[in-house]
Amino acid sequence: MKNNIVLALTKGRILKESLPLLANAGVEPAEPIDTTRKLLLETNHEDIKLAILRGVDVPTYVKYGVADLGIVGKDILLEYGSDGFYEAVDLGIACCRLVTAGIPNMVPDVGTLRVATKFVNITRDYFGRKGRQIDIVKLYGALELAPLMDLSDVIVDLVDTGNTLRANGLIPFEEILEISSRLIVNKTSIRQKTPFLLPFIDSLEKSV
Ligand code: AMP
């Protein structure tokens, strides 16, 4: 009997770094993932399909159980919550840092700080703990532009090599969190499909 497992993957760098781990665990897409426009892909494994999603949508698919498993950044889990699934494995991929950053010597020490970010909840928590008053400017991308155009004093964003910050004349100030991608598992799936899922999760963990 087929298990019909769906694994939701985050498109972009997480997807790229997930594929070698999946290959080590014996799962490969049935067609080249770079060129296809399909969002639900067969694999070499008759039980497993891959759904290719934006990171913010991965927890939703896993929470509702239409995907049994998901691979998603810890930033997304912290920002949008972790209801309805377990965080099973730290896959150690797509590692980066969530930082505050801005233009050197251009950040006011006192008064309300204008912070541009897509991570509204994490940002509110972080500055709340520091006791600093902030106004949040919610953006969806190209955050580095906000201080340059005086839309904000600082940004809260993911940084990997630091090249994007440098190219735009920004520097990192404080590290808020270290981020990596996690394997998440729907709570019902793990109970109902244990004989298939446990060994699969185990082999993914071993391939990390
Ligand atoms: P970098 O220039 O290597 O520091 O990368 C910074 C840019 O890539 C920023 O626009 C970040 O939002 C994005 N970024 C960095 N690391 C990640 C990650 N692990 N997942 C998603 N986006 C990332």
Coordinates of C-alpha atoms and ligand atoms in Angstrom, one line a residue:
M1 CA 0.0 0.0 0.0
K2 CA 1.3 3.5 -0.9
N3 CA 1.9 6.0 2.0
N4 CA 1.3 9.1 -0.1
I5 CA 3.8 11.3 1.7
V6 CA 4.0 15.0 0.7
L7 CA 7.1 16.9 1.6
A8 CA 6.7 20.7 1.3
L9 CA 9.9 22.5 0.3
T10 CA 10.8 26.2 0.5
K11 CA 11.8 27.5 -2.9
G12 CA 15.1 29.3 -3.3
R13 CA 18.3 28.6 -1.4
I14 CA 16.6 26.3 1.1
L15 CA 15.4 24.1 -1.8
K16 CA 18.8 24.1 -3.4
E17 CA 20.4 23.0 -0.1
S18 CA 17.7 20.5 0.7
L19 CA 18.1 18.5 -2.5
P20 CA 21.5 16.9 -1.6
L21 CA 20.1 15.9 1.9
L22 CA 17.1 14.3 0.2
A23 CA 19.3 12.6 -2.3
N24 CA 21.4 11.1 0.6
A25 CA 18.1 9.9 2.1
G26 CA 17.3 8.2 -1.3
V27 CA 14.7 10.8 -2.6
E28 CA 15.2 12.6 -5.9
P29 CA 12.8 14.7 -8.0
A30 CA 11.6 12.8 -11.1
E31 CA 12.3 15.8 -13.3
P32 CA 14.8 18.7 -13.1
I33 CA 13.6 21.0 -10.4
D34 CA 15.3 24.1 -11.9
T35 CA 13.5 24.1 -15.1
T36 CA 10.0 22.7 -14.3
R37 CA 7.1 25.0 -13.5
K38 CA 5.3 22.2 -11.8
L39 CA 4.6 22.9 -8.1
L40 CA 3.8 19.2 -7.1
L41 CA 6.5 16.9 -8.3
E42 CA 6.8 13.1 -8.4
T43 CA 10.1 11.6 -7.1
N44 CA 12.0 8.4 -7.7
H45 CA 10.2 7.1 -4.6
E46 CA 6.6 6.1 -5.4
D47 CA 5.4 7.1 -1.9
I48 CA 6.8 10.6 -1.9
K49 CA 5.8 13.8 -3.7
L50 CA 7.5 17.2 -3.3
A51 CA 5.4 20.5 -3.1
I52 CA 7.4 23.6 -3.9
L53 CA 6.2 26.6 -1.9
R54 CA 7.1 30.0 -0.6
G55 CA 8.6 29.6 2.9
V56 CA 5.7 31.5 4.6
D57 CA 3.3 28.9 3.2
V58 CA 5.1 25.8 4.2
P59 CA 3.9 25.8 7.9
T60 CA 0.3 26.2 6.6
Y61 CA 0.4 23.2 4.3
V62 CA 2.0 21.1 7.1
K63 CA -0.4 22.4 9.8
Y64 CA -3.4 21.4 7.7
G65 CA -1.9 18.0 7.0
V66 CA -2.0 18.3 3.2
A67 CA 1.8 18.1 3.5
D68 CA 3.1 15.5 6.0
L69 CA 6.5 17.1 6.2
G70 CA 8.1 20.5 5.4
I71 CA 11.5 22.1 5.2
V72 CA 11.4 25.7 6.3
G73 CA 13.6 28.4 7.9
K74 CA 13.6 28.9 11.7
D75 CA 12.8 32.6 11.0
I76 CA 9.5 31.6 9.5
L77 CA 8.6 29.3 12.4
L78 CA 9.4 32.1 15.0
E79 CA 7.6 34.8 13.0
Y80 CA 4.4 32.8 12.2
G81 CA 4.2 30.3 15.0
S82 CA 4.6 26.5 15.3
D83 CA 1.0 25.2 15.8
G84 CA 0.0 21.8 14.4
F85 CA 3.4 20.4 13.8
Y86 CA 6.6 19.2 15.5
E87 CA 10.0 20.6 14.7
A88 CA 11.8 17.3 14.2
V89 CA 15.3 18.0 12.9
D90 CA 17.6 21.0 12.6
L91 CA 18.9 20.3 9.1
G92 CA 21.8 22.8 9.4
I93 CA 21.2 24.2 5.9
A94 CA 20.6 27.7 4.6
C95 CA 22.3 29.0 7.8
C96 CA 22.3 32.7 8.3
R97 CA 21.8 35.4 11.0
L98 CA 18.9 37.7 11.7
V99 CA 20.4 41.0 12.5
T100 CA 19.7 44.7 12.9
A101 CA 21.6 46.8 10.3
G102 CA 21.8 50.3 9.1
I103 CA 24.0 53.1 7.8
P104 CA 27.0 53.7 10.2
N105 CA 26.6 56.8 12.5
M106 CA 23.1 57.4 11.2
V107 CA 21.1 55.7 13.9
P108 CA 19.5 57.7 16.7
D109 CA 20.5 56.5 20.2
V110 CA 17.3 57.7 21.8
G111 CA 13.7 58.2 20.8
T112 CA 11.5 56.1 18.7
L113 CA 13.5 54.0 16.2
R114 CA 12.0 53.4 12.7
V115 CA 12.6 49.7 11.8
A116 CA 11.9 48.2 8.4
T117 CA 11.4 44.5 8.3
K118 CA 9.2 41.6 7.2
F119 CA 9.7 39.9 10.6
V120 CA 7.2 42.1 12.5
N121 CA 6.7 39.8 15.5
I122 CA 10.3 38.9 16.1
T123 CA 11.3 42.6 15.8
R124 CA 8.6 43.7 18.2
D125 CA 9.7 41.1 20.7
Y126 CA 13.4 41.9 20.4
F127 CA 13.1 45.7 20.8
G128 CA 10.4 45.1 23.5
R129 CA 12.9 43.1 25.6
K130 CA 15.5 45.9 25.1
G131 CA 12.9 48.5 26.2
R132 CA 13.3 50.5 23.0
Q133 CA 10.3 52.2 21.5
I134 CA 10.0 51.4 17.7
D135 CA 7.8 52.1 14.8
I136 CA 7.7 49.2 12.4
V137 CA 7.6 49.7 8.6
K138 CA 6.4 46.4 7.2
L139 CA 8.1 45.5 3.9
Y140 CA 8.2 42.4 1.8
G141 CA 11.7 42.5 0.2
A142 CA 14.7 44.7 -0.7
L143 CA 14.9 45.8 2.9
E144 CA 18.4 47.2 2.4
L145 CA 16.8 50.1 0.4
A146 CA 14.8 51.4 3.4
P147 CA 17.6 53.2 5.3
L148 CA 19.1 54.5 2.1
M149 CA 15.8 56.3 1.2
D150 CA 15.2 57.3 4.8
L151 CA 12.1 55.1 5.1
S152 CA 13.7 53.7 8.3
D153 CA 16.6 54.1 10.7
V154 CA 17.5 50.4 10.7
I155 CA 16.3 47.1 9.2
V156 CA 15.9 43.7 10.7
D157 CA 16.8 41.2 8.0
L158 CA 18.6 37.9 7.3
V159 CA 22.3 38.1 6.5
D160 CA 24.5 35.4 5.1
T161 CA 27.7 36.6 3.5
G162 CA 27.0 40.3 4.3
N163 CA 27.5 41.2 0.6
T164 CA 24.1 42.7 0.1
L165 CA 24.5 44.9 3.2
R166 CA 28.0 46.0 2.1
A167 CA 26.9 46.7 -1.5
N168 CA 24.3 49.1 -0.1
G169 CA 26.6 50.9 2.4
L170 CA 25.0 49.2 5.5
I171 CA 26.6 47.4 8.4
P172 CA 25.2 44.8 10.8
F173 CA 24.7 46.2 14.4
E174 CA 23.3 43.4 16.6
E175 CA 22.6 39.7 16.0
I176 CA 19.1 38.7 17.1
L177 CA 19.1 35.0 16.1
E178 CA 21.1 32.3 14.3
I179 CA 18.8 30.8 11.7
S180 CA 18.9 27.4 9.9
S181 CA 16.3 25.3 8.2
R182 CA 14.1 22.8 10.1
L183 CA 12.2 19.6 9.2
I184 CA 8.7 20.0 10.5
V185 CA 6.2 17.1 10.7
N186 CA 2.4 17.2 11.0
K187 CA 1.2 15.9 14.3
T188 CA -1.4 13.5 12.9
S189 CA 0.8 12.2 10.1
I190 CA 3.5 11.2 12.6
R191 CA 0.9 9.1 14.4
Q192 CA -0.8 7.6 11.4
K193 CA 2.2 7.0 9.2
T194 CA 4.8 6.2 11.8
P195 CA 6.3 3.1 10.2
F196 CA 7.2 5.1 7.1
L197 CA 7.9 8.5 8.5
L198 CA 10.2 7.6 11.4
P199 CA 12.8 5.8 9.3
F200 CA 12.6 8.6 6.7
I201 CA 13.1 11.3 9.3
D202 CA 15.9 9.2 10.7
S203 CA 17.7 8.9 7.4
L204 CA 17.3 12.6 6.7
E205 CA 18.8 13.4 10.1
K206 CA 21.7 11.0 9.4
S207 CA 22.4 12.8 6.1
V208 CA 22.7 16.2 7.8
Ligands
AMP1 P1 24.0 38.0 1.8 O1 24.2 39.1 0.8 O2 24.7 36.7 1.4 O3 24.2 38.5 3.2 O4 22.4 37.6 1.7 C1 21.5 38.6 2.1 C2 20.2 38.5 1.3 O5 19.8 37.2 1.1 C3 19.1 39.3 2.0 O6 18.3 39.9 1.1 C4 18.4 38.2 2.8 O7 17.1 38.5 3.0 C5 18.6 37.0 2.0 N1 19.0 35.8 2.7 C6 20.2 35.5 3.3 N2 20.2 34.3 3.9 C7 18.9 33.8 3.7 C8 18.3 32.5 4.0 N3 18.9 31.6 4.7 N4 17.0 32.4 3.6 C9 16.4 33.3 2.9 N5 16.9 34.5 2.6 C10 18.2 34.7 2.9

